[in-house]
Amino acid sequence: MVRSPPWSGAVAALRDWPTFPSMARILEATFLALSVVAVVSCDRGASRTGSSPEKPSLWSVDSELASLYGPLPGSGKASRPDSLETRVEVCLRKTVRAGVSSQTWVAVCGNVLEAPHAQTGWVDLLVFSDSAGSDRLVGQVKGLESGSFGVPGEVSLVRIGAHRHAFALSSSYMGMGSMIETVDWYGWESPRLRPILSTRLQVSNEGEIPCEEDSLKCRWEHRRLVVDSSDPRAGYFPIVVEDSARSDGAFLVAGAKVAFQEDSARYPLPEPLVPDFWER
């Protein structure tokens, strides 16, 4: 029920007063204007103190991924030259602090279905920031091929500094009695994501016929990377490299601590213990 303002009776009386018709109309208009102002003022007060929240931002990492890849995970034809049927899914997602802001590191993996052993999978690496204004995707590297049987290599996140991280993408291959495993690190430094390290971690010929017939012809090499975070405030942590190998019947061991070189933006790792492994 709409109630009349308390002064409506006075307005009606003035309307019927024959001596001052123009004055009655003026007073009536004034009272009505005051009534409207009071109602609007109440509505504004209710919106400030009531239950009408502000609309949240429609942007999110999920919406950005959906715009790039469609619903994830899912199956379908991926945008690859070979047009092989591929299952696309998020294989890594971690949110970390990066100074005063936070970053979300996402890896999207493409698994090529029913692929032969020589067929690699693929990986896209993306970094999102919550302090980049409208451009929330601050770094990306797409179409990295790794793995075998259509399955990409494992992706992990490595802390390489007080406020820095890196993707670590491994890849391994086995065939004809030999095996090799490699790793590549991708670090973000404004304004892009870039490779900062690449090395092989394992290599072996222990499945080849010459090795099975003569143990002296067996060769292998292992490399281990350990991030030294003993100084948690360092911009970049050094890496301890531990190498071991067997070649020509001899066992070899070596180690080194490697600092990040900002002029080249890479970790300059030493050469493998057996650099000519495949030529022996």
Coordinates of N, CA, C and O in Angstrom, one line a residue, residues 33-211:
A33 N 8.0 17.5 -5.0 CA 9.5 17.4 -5.2 C 10.2 17.0 -4.0 O 11.1 16.1 -4.1
L34 N 9.9 17.5 -2.8 CA 10.5 17.0 -1.6 C 10.3 15.6 -1.4 O 11.1 14.8 -0.9
S35 N 9.1 15.1 -1.7 CA 8.8 13.7 -1.5 C 9.6 12.8 -2.3 O 10.2 11.8 -1.9
V36 N 9.8 13.2 -3.6 CA 10.7 12.4 -4.5 C 12.1 12.4 -4.1 O 12.8 11.3 -4.1
V37 N 12.6 13.5 -3.6 CA 14.0 13.6 -3.1 C 14.2 12.7 -2.0 O 15.2 11.9 -1.8
A38 N 13.2 12.6 -1.1 CA 13.3 11.8 0.1 C 13.4 10.3 -0.2 O 14.1 9.5 0.3
V39 N 12.5 9.9 -1.2 CA 12.5 8.5 -1.6 C 13.8 8.1 -2.3 O 14.4 7.0 -2.0
V40 N 14.3 8.9 -3.2 CA 15.6 8.6 -3.9 C 16.7 8.5 -2.8 O 17.6 7.7 -2.9
S41 N 16.7 9.5 -1.8 CA 17.8 9.4 -0.8 C 17.7 8.1 0.0 O 18.8 7.5 0.3
C42 N 16.5 7.6 0.3 CA 16.4 6.4 1.0 C 16.9 5.2 0.2 O 17.6 4.3 0.7
D43 N 16.6 5.2 -1.1 CA 17.1 4.1 -2.0 C 18.6 4.1 -2.0 O 19.2 3.0 -2.0
R44 N 19.2 5.3 -2.1 CA 20.7 5.3 -2.2 C 21.3 4.8 -0.9 O 22.3 4.1 -0.9
G45 N 20.7 5.2 0.2 CA 21.2 4.7 1.5 C 21.1 3.2 1.6 O 22.0 2.6 2.1
A46 N 20.0 2.7 1.1 CA 19.8 1.2 1.2 C 20.9 0.5 0.3 O 21.4 -0.6 0.7
S47 N 21.2 1.1 -0.9 CA 22.2 0.4 -1.7 C 23.6 0.5 -1.1 O 24.4 -0.4 -1.3
R48 N 23.9 1.5 -0.3 CA 25.2 1.6 0.4 C 25.3 0.6 1.5 O 26.3 0.1 1.8
T49 N 24.2 0.5 2.2 CA 24.3 -0.4 3.5 C 23.6 -1.7 3.3 O 23.6 -2.5 4.2
G50 N 22.9 -1.9 2.2 CA 22.1 -3.1 2.0 C 22.9 -4.3 1.5 O 24.1 -4.3 1.6
S51 N 22.2 -5.2 0.9 CA 22.9 -6.5 0.5 C 23.2 -6.5 -1.0 O 23.4 -7.6 -1.6
S52 N 23.3 -5.4 -1.7 CA 23.6 -5.4 -3.1 C 25.2 -5.3 -3.3 O 25.7 -4.2 -3.2
P53 N 25.9 -6.4 -3.5 CA 27.3 -6.4 -3.6 C 27.8 -5.9 -4.9 O 27.0 -5.9 -5.9
E54 N 29.1 -5.5 -5.0 CA 29.6 -5.1 -6.3 C 29.8 -6.3 -7.2 O 30.1 -7.4 -6.7
K55 N 29.7 -6.1 -8.5 CA 29.8 -7.3 -9.4 C 31.3 -7.7 -9.4 O 32.2 -6.9 -9.6
P56 N 31.6 -9.0 -9.2 CA 33.0 -9.4 -9.3 C 33.5 -9.4 -10.7 O 32.8 -9.4 -11.7
S57 N 34.9 -9.3 -10.7 CA 35.5 -9.3 -12.1 C 35.3 -10.7 -12.7 O 35.3 -11.7 -12.1
L58 N 35.0 -10.6 -14.0 CA 34.7 -11.8 -14.8 C 36.0 -12.5 -15.2 O 35.9 -13.7 -15.7
W59 N 37.2 -11.9 -15.1 CA 38.4 -12.5 -15.5 C 38.9 -13.5 -14.5 O 38.8 -13.3 -13.3
S60 N 39.4 -14.6 -14.9 CA 40.1 -15.6 -14.0 C 41.0 -16.5 -14.9 O 40.9 -16.4 -16.1
V61 N 41.9 -17.2 -14.3 CA 42.8 -18.1 -15.0 C 42.0 -19.1 -15.8 O 42.3 -19.4 -16.9
D62 N 40.9 -19.6 -15.1 CA 40.1 -20.6 -15.8 C 39.4 -20.1 -17.1 O 39.4 -20.7 -18.1
S63 N 38.9 -18.8 -17.0 CA 38.2 -18.2 -18.1 C 39.3 -18.0 -19.3 O 39.0 -18.1 -20.4
E64 N 40.5 -17.6 -18.9 CA 41.5 -17.4 -19.9 C 41.9 -18.7 -20.5 O 42.1 -18.7 -21.8
L65 N 42.1 -19.7 -19.8 CA 42.4 -21.0 -20.4 C 41.3 -21.5 -21.3 O 41.5 -22.1 -22.3
A66 N 40.0 -21.3 -20.8 CA 38.9 -21.7 -21.7 C 38.9 -21.0 -23.0 O 38.5 -21.5 -24.1
S67 N 39.3 -19.7 -23.0 CA 39.3 -18.9 -24.2 C 40.4 -19.4 -25.2 O 40.3 -19.3 -26.4
L68 N 41.5 -19.9 -24.6 CA 42.6 -20.4 -25.4 C 42.4 -21.8 -25.9 O 42.8 -22.2 -27.0
Y69 N 41.8 -22.7 -25.0 CA 41.8 -24.1 -25.3 C 40.4 -24.7 -25.4 O 40.3 -25.9 -25.7
G70 N 39.4 -24.0 -24.9 CA 38.1 -24.6 -24.8 C 38.0 -25.3 -23.4 O 38.9 -25.2 -22.6
P71 N 37.0 -26.1 -23.2 CA 36.9 -26.8 -21.9 C 38.1 -27.7 -21.7 O 38.4 -28.5 -22.6
L72 N 38.6 -27.7 -20.5 CA 39.8 -28.6 -20.1 C 39.4 -29.4 -18.9 O 38.8 -28.9 -18.0
P73 N 39.8 -30.7 -18.8 CA 40.4 -31.5 -19.9 C 39.4 -31.9 -20.9 O 38.2 -31.8 -20.7
G74 N 39.9 -32.3 -22.1 CA 39.0 -32.7 -23.1 C 39.7 -33.3 -24.3 O 40.9 -33.3 -24.3
S75 N 39.0 -33.9 -25.2 CA 39.6 -34.6 -26.4 C 39.1 -33.9 -27.6 O 38.0 -33.3 -27.6
G76 N 39.9 -33.9 -28.6 CA 39.5 -33.2 -29.9 C 40.7 -33.1 -30.8 O 41.8 -33.5 -30.5
K77 N 40.5 -32.4 -31.9 CA 41.5 -32.2 -32.8 C 42.3 -31.0 -32.4 O 41.8 -29.9 -32.3
A78 N 43.6 -31.1 -32.1 CA 44.4 -30.0 -31.6 C 44.9 -29.3 -32.9 O 45.0 -29.8 -34.0
S79 N 45.4 -28.0 -32.6 CA 45.9 -27.2 -33.7 C 47.3 -27.6 -34.0 O 48.3 -26.9 -33.6
R80 N 47.5 -28.7 -34.6 CA 48.9 -29.2 -34.9 C 48.9 -29.6 -36.4 O 47.9 -30.0 -37.0
P81 N 50.1 -29.4 -37.0 CA 50.2 -29.7 -38.4 C 49.8 -31.2 -38.8 O 49.2 -31.4 -39.8
D82 N 50.1 -32.1 -37.9 CA 49.8 -33.5 -38.2 C 48.3 -33.9 -38.0 O 47.9 -35.0 -38.4
S83 N 47.6 -33.0 -37.4 CA 46.1 -33.2 -37.2 C 45.8 -34.5 -36.5 O 44.7 -35.1 -36.7
L84 N 46.7 -35.0 -35.6 CA 46.5 -36.2 -34.9 C 45.5 -36.0 -33.8 O 45.5 -34.9 -33.2
E85 N 44.7 -36.9 -33.4 CA 43.7 -36.7 -32.3 C 44.5 -36.6 -31.0 O 45.4 -37.5 -30.7
T86 N 44.2 -35.6 -30.3 CA 45.0 -35.3 -29.1 C 44.1 -35.0 -27.9 O 43.1 -34.3 -28.0
R87 N 44.5 -35.5 -26.7 CA 43.8 -35.1 -25.5 C 44.6 -34.0 -24.8 O 45.8 -34.1 -24.6
V88 N 43.9 -32.9 -24.6 CA 44.5 -31.7 -24.0 C 44.0 -31.5 -22.6 O 42.8 -31.6 -22.3
E89 N 45.0 -31.3 -21.7 CA 44.6 -31.1 -20.3 C 45.6 -30.3 -19.5 O 46.8 -30.2 -20.0
V90 N 45.3 -29.7 -18.4 CA 46.2 -29.0 -17.6 C 47.0 -30.0 -16.8 O 46.4 -30.8 -16.0
C91 N 48.3 -30.0 -17.0 CA 49.2 -31.0 -16.3 C 50.0 -30.4 -15.1 O 50.6 -31.1 -14.4
L92 N 49.9 -29.1 -15.0 CA 50.5 -28.4 -13.8 C 49.8 -27.1 -13.6 O 49.6 -26.4 -14.6
R93 N 49.5 -26.8 -12.4 CA 49.0 -25.5 -12.0 C 49.3 -25.2 -10.6 O 48.9 -25.9 -9.7
K94 N 50.1 -24.1 -10.4 CA 50.5 -23.7 -9.1 C 50.6 -22.2 -9.0 O 51.0 -21.5 -9.9
T95 N 50.1 -21.7 -7.9 CA 50.1 -20.2 -7.6 C 51.2 -20.0 -6.6 O 51.2 -20.6 -5.5
V96 N 52.1 -19.0 -6.9 CA 53.2 -18.7 -6.0 C 53.3 -17.2 -5.8 O 52.7 -16.4 -6.6
R97 N 54.0 -16.8 -4.7 CA 54.2 -15.4 -4.5 C 55.4 -14.9 -5.3 O 56.4 -15.6 -5.5
A98 N 55.3 -13.7 -5.9 CA 56.4 -13.1 -6.7 C 56.5 -11.7 -6.3 O 55.9 -10.8 -6.9
G99 N 57.2 -11.4 -5.2 CA 57.3 -10.1 -4.6 C 56.0 -9.7 -4.0 O 55.5 -10.4 -3.1
V100 N 55.4 -8.6 -4.4 CA 54.2 -8.1 -3.8 C 52.9 -8.6 -4.5 O 51.8 -8.4 -4.0
S101 N 53.1 -9.4 -5.6 CA 52.0 -9.9 -6.3 C 52.1 -11.5 -6.3 O 53.0 -12.0 -5.6
S102 N 51.2 -12.1 -6.9 CA 51.2 -13.6 -7.0 C 51.1 -13.9 -8.5 O 50.6 -13.2 -9.3
Q103 N 51.7 -15.1 -8.8 CA 51.7 -15.6 -10.2 C 51.1 -17.0 -10.2 O 51.3 -17.8 -9.2
T104 N 50.4 -17.4 -11.2 CA 49.9 -18.7 -11.5 C 50.6 -19.3 -12.7 O 50.5 -18.8 -13.8
W105 N 51.3 -20.4 -12.4 CA 52.1 -21.1 -13.5 C 51.3 -22.3 -13.9 O 50.9 -23.2 -13.1
V106 N 51.0 -22.4 -15.2 CA 50.2 -23.4 -15.8 C 50.9 -24.1 -16.9 O 51.5 -23.4 -17.8
A107 N 50.8 -25.4 -17.0 CA 51.3 -26.2 -18.1 C 50.1 -26.9 -18.7 O 49.4 -27.6 -18.0
V108 N 49.9 -26.8 -20.0 CA 48.9 -27.5 -20.7 C 49.5 -28.5 -21.6 O 50.4 -28.2 -22.4
C109 N 49.2 -29.8 -21.4 CA 49.8 -30.9 -22.1 C 48.9 -31.5 -23.2 O 47.7 -31.7 -23.0
G110 N 49.5 -31.8 -24.3 CA 48.8 -32.5 -25.4 C 49.3 -33.9 -25.5 O 50.5 -34.2 -25.8
N111 N 48.4 -34.9 -25.3 CA 48.7 -36.3 -25.4 C 48.2 -36.8 -26.7 O 47.0 -36.9 -26.9
V112 N 49.1 -37.2 -27.6 CA 48.7 -37.7 -28.9 C 48.2 -39.1 -28.8 O 49.0 -40.0 -28.4
L113 N 47.0 -39.4 -29.1 CA 46.4 -40.7 -28.9 C 46.9 -41.7 -29.9 O 47.0 -41.4 -31.1
E114 N 47.1 -43.0 -29.4 CA 47.5 -44.1 -30.3 C 48.7 -43.8 -31.2 O 48.7 -44.0 -32.4
A115 N 49.7 -43.2 -30.5 CA 50.9 -42.7 -31.3 C 52.0 -43.8 -31.2 O 52.1 -44.5 -30.2
P116 N 52.8 -43.9 -32.2 CA 54.0 -44.8 -32.2 C 55.0 -44.2 -31.2 O 54.9 -43.1 -30.7
H117 N 56.0 -45.1 -30.9 CA 57.0 -44.7 -29.8 C 57.8 -43.4 -30.2 O 58.3 -42.7 -29.3
A118 N 58.0 -43.2 -31.5 CA 58.8 -42.0 -31.9 C 58.0 -40.7 -31.8 O 58.6 -39.6 -32.0
Q119 N 56.7 -40.8 -31.6 CA 55.8 -39.6 -31.6 C 55.9 -38.9 -30.3 O 55.7 -39.5 -29.3
T120 N 56.3 -37.6 -30.3 CA 56.3 -36.8 -29.1 C 54.9 -36.3 -28.7 O 54.0 -36.2 -29.6
G121 N 54.7 -35.9 -27.5 CA 53.6 -35.1 -27.1 C 54.0 -33.7 -27.1 O 55.1 -33.4 -27.6
W122 N 53.2 -32.8 -26.7 CA 53.5 -31.4 -26.7 C 53.1 -30.7 -25.4 O 52.2 -31.1 -24.7
V123 N 53.7 -29.6 -25.1 CA 53.5 -28.8 -23.8 C 53.4 -27.3 -24.1 O 54.3 -26.8 -24.9
D124 N 52.5 -26.6 -23.6 CA 52.4 -25.2 -23.6 C 52.7 -24.7 -22.2 O 52.1 -25.2 -21.2
L125 N 53.5 -23.7 -22.0 CA 53.8 -23.2 -20.7 C 53.3 -21.7 -20.6 O 53.6 -20.9 -21.5
L126 N 52.6 -21.4 -19.5 CA 51.9 -20.1 -19.4 C 52.1 -19.6 -18.0 O 52.0 -20.3 -17.0
V127 N 52.4 -18.2 -17.9 CA 52.5 -17.6 -16.6 C 51.5 -16.4 -16.5 O 51.4 -15.6 -17.4
F128 N 50.6 -16.4 -15.5 CA 49.6 -15.4 -15.3 C 50.0 -14.6 -14.1 O 50.6 -15.1 -13.1
S129 N 49.7 -13.3 -14.1 CA 50.0 -12.4 -12.9 C 48.8 -11.7 -12.5 O 47.9 -11.3 -13.4
D130 N 48.6 -11.4 -11.2 CA 47.4 -10.7 -10.7 C 47.7 -9.2 -10.6 O 46.8 -8.5 -10.1
S131 N 48.9 -8.7 -11.1 CA 49.2 -7.3 -11.0 C 49.5 -6.7 -12.4 O 50.2 -5.7 -12.5
A132 N 49.1 -7.4 -13.4 CA 49.5 -6.9 -14.8 C 48.4 -6.2 -15.5 O 48.4 -6.0 -16.7
G133 N 47.4 -5.6 -14.8 CA 46.3 -4.9 -15.4 C 45.5 -5.7 -16.3 O 45.1 -6.8 -15.9
S134 N 45.2 -5.3 -17.5 CA 44.3 -6.0 -18.4 C 45.1 -7.2 -19.0 O 44.5 -8.1 -19.5
D135 N 46.4 -7.1 -19.1 CA 47.2 -8.2 -19.7 C 47.6 -9.2 -18.7 O 48.7 -9.1 -18.2
R136 N 46.7 -10.1 -18.3 CA 47.0 -11.0 -17.2 C 48.0 -12.1 -17.6 O 48.6 -12.7 -16.8
L137 N 48.0 -12.5 -18.9 CA 49.0 -13.5 -19.3 C 50.3 -12.8 -19.6 O 50.4 -12.1 -20.6
V138 N 51.3 -13.0 -18.8 CA 52.5 -12.3 -18.9 C 53.7 -13.0 -19.5 O 54.7 -12.4 -19.8
G139 N 53.5 -14.3 -19.8 CA 54.6 -15.1 -20.5 C 54.1 -16.4 -20.9 O 53.2 -17.0 -20.3
Q140 N 54.5 -16.8 -22.1 CA 54.1 -18.1 -22.6 C 55.2 -18.7 -23.6 O 55.8 -17.9 -24.3
V141 N 55.3 -20.0 -23.6 CA 56.1 -20.7 -24.6 C 55.2 -21.9 -25.1 O 54.8 -22.7 -24.2
K142 N 54.9 -21.9 -26.4 CA 54.0 -22.9 -26.8 C 54.6 -23.9 -27.8 O 55.6 -23.7 -28.4
G143 N 54.0 -25.1 -27.8 CA 54.4 -26.1 -28.8 C 55.7 -26.8 -28.5 O 56.4 -27.3 -29.4
L144 N 56.1 -27.0 -27.2 CA 57.3 -27.7 -26.9 C 57.1 -29.2 -27.0 O 56.2 -29.7 -26.4
E145 N 57.9 -29.8 -27.9 CA 57.7 -31.3 -28.1 C 58.6 -32.1 -27.1 O 59.8 -31.7 -26.9
S146 N 58.1 -33.1 -26.5 CA 58.8 -33.9 -25.6 C 58.1 -35.2 -25.4 O 57.0 -35.4 -25.7
G147 N 58.9 -36.2 -24.8 CA 58.3 -37.5 -24.5 C 58.4 -38.4 -25.7 O 59.0 -38.2 -26.7
S148 N 57.6 -39.5 -25.6 CA 57.5 -40.5 -26.6 C 56.1 -41.2 -26.5 O 55.4 -41.0 -25.5
F149 N 55.8 -42.0 -27.5 CA 54.4 -42.6 -27.5 C 53.3 -41.6 -27.4 O 52.2 -41.9 -26.9
G150 N 53.6 -40.4 -27.9 CA 52.6 -39.3 -27.8 C 52.4 -38.7 -26.5 O 51.6 -37.8 -26.3
V151 N 53.1 -39.2 -25.4 CA 52.9 -38.7 -24.1 C 54.0 -37.7 -23.8 O 55.2 -38.0 -23.9
P152 N 53.7 -36.4 -23.4 CA 54.8 -35.5 -23.1 C 55.5 -35.8 -21.9 O 55.0 -36.6 -21.0
G153 N 56.7 -35.2 -21.7 CA 57.5 -35.4 -20.5 C 56.8 -34.7 -19.3 O 55.9 -33.9 -19.4
E154 N 57.3 -35.0 -18.1 CA 56.8 -34.5 -16.9 C 57.2 -33.0 -16.7 O 58.3 -32.6 -17.1
V155 N 56.3 -32.2 -16.2 CA 56.5 -30.8 -16.0 C 56.4 -30.5 -14.4 O 55.4 -31.0 -13.8
S156 N 57.4 -29.8 -13.9 CA 57.3 -29.5 -12.5 C 57.8 -28.0 -12.3 O 58.2 -27.4 -13.3
L157 N 57.6 -27.5 -11.1 CA 58.0 -26.1 -10.9 C 59.1 -26.1 -9.8 O 59.0 -26.7 -8.8
V158 N 60.1 -25.3 -10.2 CA 61.3 -25.3 -9.4 C 61.5 -23.8 -8.8 O 61.4 -22.9 -9.6
R159 N 61.8 -23.7 -7.6 CA 62.1 -22.4 -7.0 C 63.6 -22.1 -7.2 O 64.4 -22.8 -6.7
I160 N 63.9 -21.0 -8.0 CA 65.3 -20.7 -8.3 C 65.7 -19.4 -7.7 O 66.9 -19.0 -8.0
G161 N 64.9 -18.7 -6.9 CA 65.3 -17.5 -6.2 C 64.3 -17.1 -5.2 O 63.3 -17.8 -5.0
A162 N 64.6 -16.0 -4.5 CA 63.7 -15.6 -3.4 C 62.3 -15.4 -3.9 O 61.3 -15.7 -3.2
H163 N 62.2 -14.8 -5.1 CA 60.8 -14.5 -5.7 C 60.8 -15.0 -7.1 O 60.1 -14.4 -7.9
R164 N 61.5 -16.1 -7.4 CA 61.6 -16.6 -8.8 C 61.4 -18.1 -8.9 O 61.8 -18.8 -8.0
H165 N 60.7 -18.5 -9.9 CA 60.5 -19.9 -10.2 C 60.8 -20.2 -11.6 O 61.0 -19.3 -12.5
A166 N 60.8 -21.5 -11.9 CA 61.0 -21.9 -13.3 C 60.3 -23.2 -13.6 O 60.1 -24.1 -12.7
F167 N 59.8 -23.4 -14.8 CA 59.3 -24.7 -15.2 C 60.4 -25.6 -15.5 O 61.5 -25.2 -16.1
A168 N 60.3 -26.8 -15.1 CA 61.3 -27.9 -15.5 C 60.6 -28.9 -16.3 O 59.7 -29.6 -15.8
L169 N 60.9 -29.0 -17.6 CA 60.3 -29.9 -18.5 C 61.3 -31.0 -18.9 O 62.3 -30.8 -19.5
S170 N 60.9 -32.2 -18.5 CA 61.8 -33.4 -18.8 C 61.3 -34.1 -20.0 O 60.1 -34.1 -20.3
S171 N 62.2 -34.8 -20.6 CA 61.8 -35.7 -21.8 C 62.7 -36.9 -21.8 O 64.0 -36.7 -21.6
S172 N 62.2 -38.0 -22.1 CA 63.0 -39.2 -22.2 C 62.6 -40.0 -23.4 O 61.5 -39.9 -23.9
Y173 N 63.6 -40.8 -23.9 CA 63.4 -41.6 -25.1 C 64.1 -42.9 -25.0 O 65.3 -42.9 -24.5
M174 N 63.5 -44.0 -25.4 CA 64.2 -45.3 -25.4 C 64.0 -45.9 -26.7 O 62.9 -45.9 -27.3
G175 N 65.0 -46.5 -27.3 CA 64.9 -47.2 -28.6 C 66.2 -47.8 -28.9 O 67.3 -47.3 -28.7
M176 N 66.1 -49.0 -29.5 CA 67.3 -49.8 -30.0 C 68.3 -50.0 -28.9 O 69.5 -50.0 -29.1
G177 N 67.8 -50.2 -27.6 CA 68.7 -50.5 -26.5 C 69.3 -49.3 -25.9 O 70.1 -49.5 -24.9
S178 N 69.1 -48.1 -26.3 CA 69.7 -47.0 -25.7 C 68.6 -46.1 -25.1 O 67.4 -46.2 -25.4
M179 N 69.0 -45.3 -24.1 CA 68.1 -44.4 -23.4 C 68.7 -43.0 -23.2 O 69.9 -42.9 -22.9
I180 N 67.9 -42.0 -23.3 CA 68.4 -40.7 -23.0 C 67.2 -39.9 -22.3 O 66.1 -40.0 -22.7
E181 N 67.6 -39.1 -21.3 CA 66.7 -38.2 -20.6 C 67.3 -36.8 -20.6 O 68.4 -36.6 -20.2
T182 N 66.5 -35.8 -20.9 CA 66.9 -34.4 -20.9 C 66.0 -33.6 -20.0 O 64.9 -34.0 -19.7
V183 N 66.4 -32.4 -19.7 CA 65.6 -31.4 -19.0 C 65.8 -30.0 -19.5 O 67.0 -29.7 -19.8
D184 N 64.8 -29.2 -19.5 CA 64.9 -27.8 -19.9 C 64.1 -27.0 -18.9 O 63.0 -27.3 -18.5
W185 N 64.8 -25.9 -18.4 CA 64.1 -25.0 -17.5 C 63.7 -23.7 -18.2 O 64.5 -23.2 -19.0
Y186 N 62.6 -23.2 -17.8 CA 62.1 -21.9 -18.4 C 61.7 -21.0 -17.3 O 60.8 -21.3 -16.5
G187 N 62.4 -19.9 -17.2 CA 62.2 -18.9 -16.1 C 61.5 -17.7 -16.7 O 61.7 -17.3 -17.8
W188 N 60.8 -17.0 -15.8 CA 60.1 -15.8 -16.2 C 60.8 -14.5 -15.7 O 61.2 -14.5 -14.5
E189 N 61.1 -13.6 -16.6 CA 61.7 -12.3 -16.2 C 61.0 -11.3 -17.1 O 61.1 -11.5 -18.3
S190 N 60.4 -10.3 -16.5 CA 59.6 -9.4 -17.3 C 60.4 -8.9 -18.5 O 61.5 -8.5 -18.4
P191 N 59.8 -9.0 -19.7 CA 58.4 -9.3 -20.0 C 58.1 -10.6 -20.6 O 57.1 -10.8 -21.3
R192 N 59.0 -11.6 -20.4 CA 58.7 -12.9 -21.1 C 59.2 -14.1 -20.4 O 60.0 -14.0 -19.4
L193 N 58.8 -15.3 -20.8 CA 59.2 -16.6 -20.3 C 60.3 -17.0 -21.3 O 60.1 -17.0 -22.5
R194 N 61.4 -17.5 -20.7 CA 62.6 -17.8 -21.6 C 63.3 -19.0 -21.1 O 63.3 -19.3 -19.9
P195 N 64.1 -19.7 -21.9 CA 64.9 -20.9 -21.5 C 66.1 -20.4 -20.7 O 66.8 -19.5 -21.1
I196 N 66.4 -21.0 -19.6 CA 67.5 -20.6 -18.7 C 68.5 -21.8 -18.5 O 69.6 -21.6 -18.0
L197 N 68.1 -23.0 -18.9 CA 68.9 -24.2 -18.6 C 68.5 -25.3 -19.6 O 67.3 -25.5 -19.7
S198 N 69.4 -26.0 -20.1 CA 69.1 -27.2 -20.9 C 70.3 -28.2 -20.8 O 71.5 -27.8 -21.0
T199 N 70.0 -29.4 -20.4 CA 71.0 -30.4 -20.2 C 70.4 -31.8 -20.3 O 69.2 -32.0 -20.1
R200 N 71.3 -32.8 -20.5 CA 70.8 -34.2 -20.4 C 71.1 -34.7 -19.0 O 72.1 -34.3 -18.4
L201 N 70.2 -35.5 -18.5 CA 70.3 -36.0 -17.1 C 70.8 -37.4 -17.1 O 71.5 -37.8 -16.2
Q202 N 70.4 -38.2 -18.1 CA 70.8 -39.6 -18.2 C 71.0 -40.0 -19.6 O 70.3 -39.6 -20.5
V203 N 71.9 -40.9 -19.8 CA 72.1 -41.5 -21.1 C 72.8 -42.9 -20.9 O 73.6 -43.1 -20.0
S204 N 72.4 -43.9 -21.6 CA 72.9 -45.2 -21.4 C 72.7 -46.1 -22.7 O 71.8 -45.9 -23.5
N205 N 73.7 -47.0 -22.8 CA 73.6 -47.9 -24.0 C 73.5 -49.4 -23.4 O 73.8 -50.3 -24.1
E206 N 73.0 -49.5 -22.2 CA 73.0 -50.8 -21.5 C 72.1 -51.8 -22.1 O 72.1 -53.0 -21.7
G207 N 71.2 -51.4 -23.0 CA 70.3 -52.3 -23.7 C 70.8 -52.7 -25.0 O 70.1 -53.5 -25.7
E208 N 71.9 -52.2 -25.5 CA 72.4 -52.5 -26.8 C 73.2 -53.9 -26.8 O 73.7 -54.3 -25.7
I209 N 73.2 -54.5 -27.9 CA 73.9 -55.8 -28.0 C 75.3 -55.8 -27.6 O 75.8 -56.7 -26.9
P210 N 76.1 -54.8 -28.1 CA 77.6 -54.8 -27.7 C 77.7 -54.8 -26.2 O 78.7 -55.4 -25.7
C211 N 76.9 -54.0 -25.5 CA 77.0 -54.0 -24.0 C 76.6 -55.3 -23.4 O 77.3 -55.8 -22.4

